[in-house]
Short mmCIF file of C-alpha atoms and ligand atoms in Angstrom, two decimals:
data_model
loop_
_atom_site.label_atom_id
_atom_site.label_comp_id
_atom_site.label_asym_id
_atom_site.label_seq_id
_atom_site.Cartn_x
_atom_site.Cartn_y
_atom_site.Cartn_z
CA MET A 1 -6.74 -12.75 5.68
CA LYS A 2 -5.81 -9.91 8.02
CA TYR A 3 -5.50 -6.52 6.31
CA VAL A 4 -7.42 -7.89 3.34
CA ASP A 5 -10.84 -9.23 4.32
CA GLU A 6 -11.82 -6.36 6.60
CA TYR A 7 -11.17 -3.94 3.73
CA ARG A 8 -13.68 -5.78 1.53
CA ASP A 9 -16.72 -5.46 3.79
CA PRO A 10 -19.70 -4.61 1.53
CA GLU A 11 -21.66 -2.79 4.26
CA ARG A 12 -18.77 -0.45 4.98
CA ALA A 13 -18.18 0.02 1.26
CA ARG A 14 -21.80 1.07 0.90
CA ARG A 15 -21.36 3.62 3.68
CA LEU A 16 -18.37 5.16 1.94
CA ALA A 17 -20.19 5.23 -1.40
CA GLU A 18 -23.06 7.01 0.35
CA SER A 19 -20.65 9.54 1.78
CA ILE A 20 -19.20 10.17 -1.69
CA ARG A 21 -22.70 10.67 -3.08
CA ARG A 22 -23.39 13.36 -0.50
CA LEU A 23 -20.10 15.13 -1.10
CA ALA A 24 -20.22 15.27 -4.89
CA THR A 25 -22.20 18.22 -6.16
CA ARG A 26 -20.54 18.39 -9.57
CA PRO A 27 -19.15 15.96 -12.15
CA TRP A 28 -15.50 15.09 -11.51
CA SER A 29 -12.97 12.93 -13.36
CA ILE A 30 -10.47 11.08 -11.20
CA MET A 31 -7.65 8.91 -12.50
CA GLU A 32 -6.44 5.88 -10.60
CA ILE A 33 -2.81 5.53 -11.56
CA CYS A 34 -2.24 1.90 -10.78
CA GLY A 35 -3.41 -1.12 -12.73
CA GLY A 36 -3.90 -2.98 -9.47
CA GLN A 37 -6.47 -0.37 -8.50
CA THR A 38 -8.13 -0.62 -11.92
CA HIS A 39 -8.41 -4.35 -11.42
CA SER A 40 -10.03 -3.93 -7.97
CA ILE A 41 -12.42 -1.27 -9.30
CA LEU A 42 -13.70 -3.59 -12.01
CA ARG A 43 -13.58 -6.75 -9.94
CA PHE A 44 -15.58 -5.30 -7.05
CA ALA A 45 -17.73 -3.10 -9.34
CA ILE A 46 -16.67 -0.03 -7.39
CA ASP A 47 -17.40 2.26 -10.35
CA GLU A 48 -21.01 1.08 -10.28
CA MET A 49 -21.37 2.15 -6.65
CA LEU A 50 -20.39 5.72 -7.47
CA PRO A 51 -22.71 8.56 -8.48
CA LYS A 52 -23.02 8.89 -12.26
CA GLU A 53 -21.32 12.27 -12.26
CA LEU A 54 -18.04 10.74 -11.11
CA THR A 55 -15.83 9.32 -13.84
CA LEU A 56 -12.90 7.06 -13.09
CA ILE A 57 -10.18 7.20 -15.70
CA HIS A 58 -7.84 4.25 -15.79
CA GLY A 59 -4.22 5.34 -15.76
CA PRO A 60 -0.95 4.00 -17.12
CA GLY A 61 0.12 2.13 -13.98
CA CYS A 62 0.45 -1.32 -15.43
CA PRO A 63 4.10 -2.14 -16.10
CA VAL A 64 3.21 -4.91 -18.51
CA CYS A 65 1.00 -2.57 -20.52
CA VAL A 66 3.50 0.24 -20.88
CA THR A 67 6.50 -1.93 -21.79
CA PRO A 68 7.21 -0.96 -25.40
CA ILE A 69 7.06 -3.53 -28.15
CA GLU A 70 10.77 -3.19 -28.94
CA ILE A 71 11.73 -4.33 -25.44
CA LEU A 72 9.54 -7.37 -26.05
CA ASP A 73 11.38 -7.96 -29.32
CA LYS A 74 14.67 -7.77 -27.44
CA ALA A 75 13.37 -10.24 -24.86
CA LEU A 76 12.28 -12.62 -27.62
CA ALA A 77 15.64 -12.40 -29.38
CA ILE A 78 17.50 -13.17 -26.15
CA ALA A 79 15.12 -15.89 -24.95
CA GLY A 80 15.46 -17.75 -28.25
CA ARG A 81 19.21 -18.30 -27.80
CA PRO A 82 20.20 -21.84 -26.84
CA GLU A 83 22.58 -20.86 -24.03
CA VAL A 84 20.00 -18.65 -22.30
CA ILE A 85 17.61 -19.34 -19.45
CA PHE A 86 15.17 -16.43 -19.63
CA CYS A 87 13.43 -15.66 -16.33
CA SER A 88 10.40 -13.40 -16.16
CA PHE A 89 7.38 -12.50 -14.07
CA GLY A 90 4.51 -14.61 -15.39
CA ASP A 91 2.46 -11.73 -16.73
CA MET A 92 5.07 -10.80 -19.35
CA LEU A 93 4.89 -14.16 -21.13
CA ARG A 94 1.86 -13.49 -23.28
CA VAL A 95 2.60 -9.89 -24.23
CA PRO A 96 2.96 -9.86 -28.00
CA GLY A 97 6.14 -8.54 -29.56
CA SER A 98 6.21 -7.72 -33.27
CA GLY A 99 5.99 -11.41 -34.16
CA LYS A 100 5.42 -13.75 -31.27
CA ASP A 101 5.43 -13.81 -27.48
CA LEU A 102 7.65 -15.44 -24.86
CA LEU A 103 5.24 -18.32 -24.46
CA THR A 104 5.72 -19.19 -28.14
CA VAL A 105 9.50 -19.07 -27.72
CA LYS A 106 9.05 -21.47 -24.81
CA SER A 107 6.88 -23.84 -26.84
CA GLU A 108 9.51 -23.77 -29.58
CA GLY A 109 12.07 -25.07 -27.10
CA GLY A 110 13.37 -21.86 -25.52
CA ASP A 111 14.19 -22.13 -21.83
CA VAL A 112 11.75 -19.53 -20.50
CA ARG A 113 10.97 -19.73 -16.79
CA ILE A 114 8.42 -17.92 -14.67
CA VAL A 115 9.79 -16.59 -11.41
CA TYR A 116 8.01 -14.95 -8.50
CA SER A 117 10.98 -12.80 -7.46
CA PRO A 118 14.18 -11.62 -9.17
CA MET A 119 16.01 -13.46 -6.36
CA ASP A 120 14.66 -16.71 -7.83
CA ALA A 121 16.39 -15.84 -11.10
CA LEU A 122 19.58 -15.27 -9.15
CA ARG A 123 19.26 -18.75 -7.66
CA VAL A 124 18.77 -20.22 -11.14
CA ALA A 125 22.00 -18.49 -12.21
CA ARG A 126 23.92 -19.99 -9.28
CA GLU A 127 22.53 -23.44 -9.98
CA ASN A 128 23.38 -23.25 -13.70
CA PRO A 129 26.90 -21.82 -13.93
CA ASP A 130 27.30 -23.05 -17.53
CA ARG A 131 24.19 -21.21 -18.78
CA GLU A 132 23.42 -17.51 -19.30
CA VAL A 133 20.56 -16.47 -17.02
CA VAL A 134 18.67 -13.31 -17.99
CA PHE A 135 16.03 -11.66 -15.83
CA PHE A 136 13.40 -9.44 -17.42
CA ALA A 137 13.56 -6.46 -15.04
CA VAL A 138 10.34 -4.57 -15.69
CA GLY A 139 8.11 -2.60 -13.37
CA PHE A 140 7.52 0.65 -11.55
CA GLU A 141 9.20 2.01 -8.42
CA THR A 142 7.58 -0.85 -6.50
CA THR A 143 9.56 -3.56 -8.24
CA ALA A 144 12.79 -1.59 -8.58
CA PRO A 145 14.09 -2.31 -5.04
CA ALA A 146 13.82 -6.06 -5.65
CA ASN A 147 15.44 -5.87 -9.07
CA ALA A 148 18.19 -3.60 -7.76
CA MET A 149 18.95 -6.02 -4.94
CA ALA A 150 19.21 -8.92 -7.39
CA VAL A 151 21.83 -7.03 -9.41
CA ALA A 152 23.71 -5.85 -6.31
CA GLN A 153 23.71 -9.36 -4.89
CA ALA A 154 24.92 -10.82 -8.20
CA ALA A 155 27.80 -8.33 -8.09
CA ARG A 156 28.62 -9.27 -4.48
CA LEU A 157 28.55 -12.98 -5.31
CA GLY A 158 30.65 -12.41 -8.43
CA LEU A 159 28.08 -14.07 -10.72
CA ARG A 160 29.15 -13.66 -14.33
CA ASN A 161 26.28 -15.56 -15.95
CA PHE A 162 23.51 -13.25 -14.71
CA THR A 163 22.23 -10.22 -16.61
CA VAL A 164 19.05 -8.14 -16.61
CA LEU A 165 16.96 -6.76 -19.46
CA VAL A 166 15.82 -3.49 -17.90
CA SER A 167 12.60 -1.67 -18.72
CA HIS A 168 11.83 0.28 -15.58
CA VAL A 169 9.37 3.16 -15.52
CA LEU A 170 8.59 5.93 -13.02
CA VAL A 171 5.17 7.31 -12.13
CA PRO A 172 5.66 11.10 -11.63
CA PRO A 173 6.90 11.77 -15.20
CA ALA A 174 3.84 9.91 -16.50
CA ILE A 175 1.56 12.13 -14.40
CA THR A 176 3.33 15.16 -15.87
CA ALA A 177 2.87 13.82 -19.42
CA ILE A 178 -0.84 13.20 -18.75
CA MET A 179 -1.41 16.64 -17.24
CA GLU A 180 0.46 18.37 -20.05
CA SER A 181 -1.57 16.64 -22.77
CA PRO A 182 -4.02 19.16 -24.31
CA GLN A 183 -6.81 16.56 -24.16
CA CYS A 184 -6.28 15.91 -20.45
CA ARG A 185 -9.56 15.48 -18.55
CA VAL A 186 -8.10 14.42 -15.20
CA GLU A 187 -9.07 16.59 -12.21
CA GLY A 188 -7.75 14.43 -9.39
CA PHE A 189 -5.46 11.44 -8.90
CA LEU A 190 -5.41 8.35 -6.77
CA ALA A 191 -1.67 7.70 -6.53
CA ALA A 192 -0.36 4.15 -6.28
CA GLY A 193 0.04 3.11 -2.65
CA HIS A 194 2.83 0.62 -3.23
CA VAL A 195 4.90 2.95 -5.39
CA CYS A 196 4.67 5.55 -2.60
CA THR A 197 5.54 2.91 0.00
CA VAL A 198 8.99 2.97 -1.64
CA MET A 199 9.22 6.56 -2.87
CA GLY A 200 7.29 8.47 -0.22
CA THR A 201 5.05 11.40 -1.04
CA SER A 202 7.45 14.33 -1.60
CA GLU A 203 7.58 13.93 -5.41
CA TYR A 204 3.82 14.33 -5.46
CA GLU A 205 3.80 17.60 -3.50
CA TRP A 206 5.18 19.63 -6.38
CA LEU A 207 2.96 17.82 -8.91
CA ALA A 208 -0.13 18.76 -6.88
CA GLU A 209 1.09 22.32 -6.64
CA ARG A 210 2.24 22.69 -10.23
CA PHE A 211 -0.93 21.31 -11.80
CA ARG A 212 -3.31 22.40 -9.04
CA VAL A 213 -4.56 18.85 -8.80
CA PRO A 214 -5.44 16.83 -5.66
CA ILE A 215 -3.44 13.63 -5.27
CA VAL A 216 -4.55 11.01 -2.77
CA VAL A 217 -2.12 8.16 -2.12
CA THR A 218 -4.45 5.15 -2.07
CA GLY A 219 -4.38 1.43 -1.31
CA PHE A 220 -5.82 -1.44 -3.31
CA GLU A 221 -8.70 -2.96 -1.40
CA PRO A 222 -12.26 -1.80 -2.10
CA LEU A 223 -12.53 0.27 1.10
CA ASP A 224 -9.16 1.88 0.36
CA ILE A 225 -10.22 2.89 -3.14
CA LEU A 226 -13.60 4.23 -2.02
CA HIS A 227 -11.95 6.11 0.81
CA GLY A 228 -9.34 7.53 -1.61
CA ILE A 229 -12.10 8.66 -3.97
CA GLU A 230 -13.98 10.21 -1.08
CA MET A 231 -10.91 12.17 0.04
CA CYS A 232 -10.25 13.28 -3.53
CA VAL A 233 -13.85 14.41 -4.08
CA ARG A 234 -13.78 16.31 -0.80
CA GLN A 235 -10.66 18.18 -1.94
CA LEU A 236 -12.22 18.95 -5.33
CA GLU A 237 -15.43 20.21 -3.76
CA GLU A 238 -13.48 22.38 -1.32
CA GLY A 239 -11.17 23.69 -4.04
CA ARG A 240 -8.06 22.19 -2.47
CA ALA A 241 -5.18 20.56 -4.37
CA GLU A 242 -3.07 18.74 -1.81
CA VAL A 243 -1.30 15.45 -1.31
CA GLU A 244 -3.17 13.27 1.16
CA ASN A 245 -2.33 9.78 2.32
CA GLN A 246 -5.18 7.29 2.49
CA TYR A 247 -2.80 4.33 2.76
CA ALA A 248 -0.95 5.36 5.89
CA ARG A 249 -0.79 1.81 7.18
CA SER A 250 1.94 1.22 4.59
CA VAL A 251 3.02 4.62 3.23
CA ARG A 252 5.21 6.98 5.28
CA ALA A 253 5.94 10.48 3.99
CA GLU A 254 9.62 9.59 3.59
CA GLY A 255 8.85 6.27 1.86
CA ASN A 256 11.40 3.52 2.38
CA PRO A 257 14.84 5.18 2.37
CA ALA A 258 16.78 1.89 2.48
CA ALA A 259 14.96 0.58 -0.58
CA ARG A 260 15.44 3.86 -2.42
CA ARG A 261 19.16 3.93 -1.63
CA GLN A 262 19.57 0.48 -3.17
CA VAL A 263 17.55 1.45 -6.24
CA PHE A 264 19.69 4.50 -6.97
CA ASP A 265 22.90 2.67 -6.18
CA VAL A 266 22.19 0.27 -9.06
CA PHE A 267 20.00 2.34 -11.39
CA GLU A 268 19.98 5.89 -12.70
CA VAL A 269 17.15 7.95 -14.17
CA SER A 270 16.92 7.79 -17.97
CA PRO A 271 14.49 8.55 -20.78
CA ARG A 272 12.06 5.67 -21.50
CA LYS A 273 9.65 4.77 -24.23
CA TRP A 274 6.14 3.97 -23.00
CA ARG A 275 3.94 1.73 -25.07
CA GLY A 276 1.55 3.85 -27.09
CA ILE A 277 2.69 7.10 -25.47
CA GLY A 278 6.21 7.38 -26.85
CA GLU A 279 9.36 8.58 -25.16
CA ILE A 280 8.97 10.50 -21.91
CA PRO A 281 12.11 12.27 -20.66
CA ALA A 282 13.53 11.07 -17.33
CA SER A 283 10.70 8.57 -16.98
CA GLY A 284 12.62 5.37 -16.40
CA LEU A 285 15.61 3.69 -14.88
CA ARG A 286 18.66 2.09 -16.48
CA LEU A 287 21.70 0.42 -14.99
CA ARG A 288 24.43 2.73 -13.75
CA PRO A 289 27.74 2.45 -15.64
CA GLU A 290 29.26 0.57 -12.64
CA TYR A 291 26.78 -2.23 -13.32
CA ALA A 292 27.10 -2.19 -17.12
CA SER A 293 28.41 -5.76 -17.15
CA PHE A 294 24.93 -6.90 -15.98
CA ASP A 295 23.19 -5.36 -18.99
CA ALA A 296 21.60 -8.06 -21.15
CA GLU A 297 21.12 -5.67 -24.08
CA THR A 298 24.88 -5.25 -24.44
CA ARG A 299 25.79 -8.84 -23.68
CA PHE A 300 23.47 -10.19 -26.37
CA GLY A 301 23.82 -7.31 -28.84
CA VAL A 302 20.14 -6.36 -29.03
CA ALA A 303 20.39 -2.68 -28.05
CA HIS A 304 19.81 -1.53 -31.64
CA LEU A 305 16.42 -3.29 -32.14
CA SER A 306 13.44 -1.00 -32.61
CA ALA A 307 9.82 -1.64 -33.63
CA ASP A 308 6.46 0.04 -34.24
CA GLU A 309 3.21 -0.64 -32.38
CA PRO A 310 0.34 -2.41 -34.20
CA ALA A 311 -1.81 0.29 -35.83
CA GLU A 312 -5.17 -0.99 -34.64
CA CYS A 313 -4.36 -1.00 -30.94
CA ILE A 314 -5.27 2.26 -29.21
CA ALA A 315 -3.30 1.36 -26.08
CA GLY A 316 -1.77 4.83 -26.03
CA GLU A 317 -5.14 6.52 -25.70
CA ILE A 318 -6.29 3.93 -23.14
CA LEU A 319 -3.14 4.39 -21.06
CA GLN A 320 -3.58 8.16 -21.04
CA GLY A 321 -7.21 7.83 -20.03
CA LEU A 322 -8.47 9.38 -23.26
CA LYS A 323 -10.56 6.34 -24.21
CA LYS A 324 -12.11 3.36 -22.46
CA PRO A 325 -11.31 -0.17 -23.66
CA HIS A 326 -14.74 -0.85 -25.18
CA GLU A 327 -14.24 2.20 -27.40
CA CYS A 328 -11.50 0.26 -29.22
CA ALA A 329 -12.86 -1.32 -32.40
CA ALA A 330 -10.83 -4.47 -31.81
CA PHE A 331 -11.97 -4.96 -28.20
CA GLY A 332 -13.43 -8.41 -27.63
CA ILE A 333 -13.46 -9.11 -31.37
CA ARG A 334 -9.98 -9.21 -32.81
CA CYS A 335 -8.43 -8.62 -29.41
CA THR A 336 -9.15 -10.97 -26.49
CA PRO A 337 -7.04 -12.25 -23.59
CA GLU A 338 -6.51 -15.48 -25.59
CA ARG A 339 -5.31 -13.58 -28.66
CA PRO A 340 -4.26 -10.14 -27.48
CA LEU A 341 -3.31 -7.41 -29.93
CA GLY A 342 -1.96 -5.08 -27.30
CA ALA A 343 -0.49 -5.29 -23.83
CA PRO A 344 -3.48 -3.84 -21.90
CA MET A 345 -5.39 -6.98 -22.91
CA VAL A 346 -2.68 -9.33 -21.68
CA SER A 347 -1.90 -8.29 -18.19
CA SER A 348 -4.43 -8.98 -15.46
CA GLU A 349 -3.70 -5.41 -14.35
CA GLY A 350 -4.41 -4.06 -17.84
CA ALA A 351 -7.54 -2.00 -18.40
CA CYS A 352 -8.63 -3.95 -21.52
CA ALA A 353 -8.29 -7.31 -19.77
CA ALA A 354 -10.13 -6.03 -16.69
CA TYR A 355 -13.01 -4.80 -18.87
CA TYR A 356 -13.08 -8.03 -20.81
CA ARG A 357 -13.14 -10.14 -17.69
CA TYR A 358 -15.62 -8.22 -15.57
CA ARG A 359 -17.57 -6.11 -18.03
CA ARG A 360 -18.48 -8.37 -20.96
CA GLY A 361 -20.89 -6.72 -23.37
CA MET B 1 3.04 -7.79 -10.67
CA CYS B 2 2.30 -4.62 -8.72
CA LEU B 3 0.28 -6.45 -6.15
CA GLY B 4 1.70 -6.27 -2.68
CA VAL B 5 0.35 -8.73 -0.17
CA PRO B 6 0.24 -8.33 3.61
CA GLY B 7 1.67 -11.27 5.53
CA LYS B 8 2.71 -12.17 9.05
CA VAL B 9 6.38 -12.67 9.93
CA LEU B 10 6.83 -16.16 11.42
CA GLU B 11 10.61 -16.33 11.57
CA VAL B 12 13.59 -14.12 10.86
CA PHE B 13 16.91 -15.52 9.62
CA GLU B 14 19.87 -14.71 7.41
CA ARG B 15 20.97 -16.08 4.04
CA ASP B 16 23.94 -14.92 1.92
CA ASP B 17 24.29 -11.96 4.31
CA LEU B 18 20.72 -10.83 3.67
CA PRO B 19 18.04 -10.70 6.38
CA MET B 20 15.19 -13.00 5.38
CA GLY B 21 11.82 -13.93 6.82
CA ARG B 22 9.31 -16.75 6.62
CA ILE B 23 6.02 -14.97 5.99
CA GLU B 24 2.52 -16.38 6.22
CA PHE B 25 -0.18 -15.24 3.81
CA GLY B 26 -3.52 -16.67 4.87
CA GLY B 27 -2.11 -20.14 5.48
CA ILE B 28 0.54 -20.12 2.73
CA VAL B 29 4.12 -19.65 3.91
CA LYS B 30 6.74 -18.03 1.67
CA GLU B 31 10.16 -16.54 2.13
CA ALA B 32 10.80 -12.85 1.66
CA CYS B 33 13.85 -10.64 1.91
CA LEU B 34 13.74 -8.24 4.87
CA ALA B 35 16.69 -6.06 3.82
CA TYR B 36 14.41 -3.03 3.42
CA THR B 37 12.51 -3.52 6.67
CA PRO B 38 15.28 -4.27 9.19
CA GLU B 39 13.02 -3.14 12.05
CA VAL B 40 10.49 -5.98 11.74
CA ALA B 41 10.18 -8.72 14.32
CA VAL B 42 8.33 -12.03 14.51
CA GLY B 43 4.59 -11.35 14.75
CA ASP B 44 4.70 -8.14 12.71
CA TYR B 45 2.79 -7.79 9.46
CA VAL B 46 4.70 -6.70 6.38
CA LEU B 47 3.71 -5.76 2.88
CA VAL B 48 5.49 -8.13 0.49
CA HIS B 49 6.08 -7.43 -3.18
CA VAL B 50 7.98 -9.81 -5.52
CA GLY B 51 9.80 -11.43 -2.63
CA PHE B 52 10.69 -8.27 -0.69
CA ALA B 53 9.04 -6.72 2.35
CA LEU B 54 8.56 -3.04 1.51
CA SER B 55 6.97 -1.82 4.74
CA ARG B 56 5.84 -2.82 8.18
CA ILE B 57 2.09 -2.44 8.41
CA ASP B 58 1.09 0.07 11.05
CA GLU B 59 -1.78 -1.38 13.06
CA GLU B 60 -2.89 1.98 14.45
CA GLU B 61 -3.09 3.56 10.99
CA ALA B 62 -4.85 0.44 9.72
CA GLN B 63 -7.68 1.05 12.21
CA GLU B 64 -8.21 4.72 11.23
CA ILE B 65 -10.61 3.95 8.42
CA PHE B 66 -12.87 1.87 10.67
CA THR B 67 -13.05 4.63 13.28
CA TYR B 68 -13.92 7.04 10.51
CA LEU B 69 -16.57 4.70 9.11
CA ASP B 70 -18.17 4.35 12.54
CA GLU B 71 -18.33 8.12 12.74
CA ILE B 72 -20.05 8.39 9.38
CA HIS B 73 -22.38 5.61 10.41
CA ALA B 74 -23.27 7.34 13.67
CA ALA B 75 -23.84 10.61 11.81
CA GLY B 76 -26.14 8.80 9.35
CA LEU B 77 -28.12 7.16 12.16
CA ALA B 78 -28.51 10.41 14.06
CA GLU B 79 -29.93 11.92 10.92
CA GLU B 80 -32.41 9.11 10.39
CA LEU B 81 -33.55 9.40 14.00
CA ALA B 82 -34.04 13.13 13.53
CA GLY B 83 -36.43 12.10 10.77
CA ASP B 84 -35.21 14.74 8.36
CA GLU B 85 -34.34 14.49 4.72
CA PRO B 86 -31.11 12.59 4.29
CA ASP B 87 -29.10 15.27 2.50
CA ARG B 88 -29.91 18.32 4.50
CA GLN B 89 -27.15 20.74 5.49
CA GLY B 90 -26.61 19.53 9.05
CA GLY B 91 -25.81 16.00 7.92
CA ASP B 92 -23.22 17.19 5.47
CA GLU B 93 -21.48 19.24 8.09
CA GLY B 94 -21.46 16.27 10.41
CA LEU B 95 -19.74 14.22 7.70
CA ALA B 96 -17.21 16.91 6.92
CA ALA B 97 -16.29 17.16 10.57
CA GLY B 98 -15.98 13.39 10.78
CA GLY B 99 -13.57 13.36 7.86
CA GLU B 100 -10.98 15.55 9.49
CA LYS B 101 -8.41 13.67 11.40
S1 LIG C 1 -8.72 -3.85 -26.81
FE1 LIG C 1 -6.79 -4.75 -27.55
S2 LIG C 1 -6.33 -3.62 -29.43
FE2 LIG C 1 -7.85 -2.40 -28.30
S3 LIG C 1 -6.60 -1.01 -27.04
FE3 LIG C 1 -7.02 -2.80 -25.76
S4 LIG C 1 -5.21 -4.11 -26.08
FE4 LIG C 1 -5.21 -2.60 -27.77
#
């Protein structure tokens, strides 16, 4: 596949790894923000190609993993109602809430459907005017333009049986929270290429400046990640802390203004709870008051639900890069992809699942 | 769900007042909304995420990395031919110069 295969060439990857080895004279810790990058790193054993002194810390960029348990509980409460068709991206179905998961609700007779795009949920709503169709609108800045368009389009079409359960999160506030943590070990970041495709790179300029930390906007294929690491190491070695763009084939400095306009027409910035991290101010999106009638939490009266995380799961420390999955006592024993205790084990982009799948034992 | 996939635009059309495209991903054809990439034309490659094209892929930028890799490779070969130790100063400078674009 064009723009995929050529970025997986092992010989070229080896050359980049060699270049990194020459550049690195000191130990450095670099965090890849995005779960998609974590998945590539484990899948293609990129970490094993790197010099021992380099540590990759897996960041919080997996929307499934950071969705707090109480949102799951709200989803479960809504999905269990007989009049509801609950539409969700597939990877949310096995994330455990306090009791069960969406898959269990489905097996108990709930109408839970996997969709590829929020626009599919919109179609379901048009085809089933006598049912309530709810879309589980989770994700980072990457998914927000799609979810915003679904809501805007529902408003234009006058659909009254379509609502969204919103749990949107934003990357820059998470970077701030990580950098402000006293235990923070991160010295450089690979920023998420697809988030920046939408948002551009300006938000990262002040982060790099404020925390004196290099940030390299990076793609997802093995050569992208190695190249991003190489650029980051070069900055660290030279004592620079700048924003650089490795993924220029998709990311422009200004991002995608049309997408951003739609996002902020429908959503506004709000505080959000992150699984295992807690509430981060101004770290998420919620519907603007003009679109309040599309809010599933109000329509189904679940806004008040709250819940605590399971005590054994150290997802919070994993998501902040303080621990690696295999340092969790439950990893691979009481917590497996078949019976996950926490979200990072469920999602294919989650660090625990990636370790379990590619790094057994 | 954060995965974005590059695909080729086969056809551009409109549905419910939204610009749409038929996009091919390595043999599989799917529809995607083009509202955020109004500039794309048939034959372009776009990055698609949950049913929406988020950017047009820039072919020139896409080639950068390969040019850079060839430079590193050439620098490495020159070094081997010189018969010196692989991580001597000169080689590192050659690499640093190659990295600037
Ligand atoms: S292995 Fe399971 S219990 Fe441990 S942190 Fe990961 S998801 Fe949580």
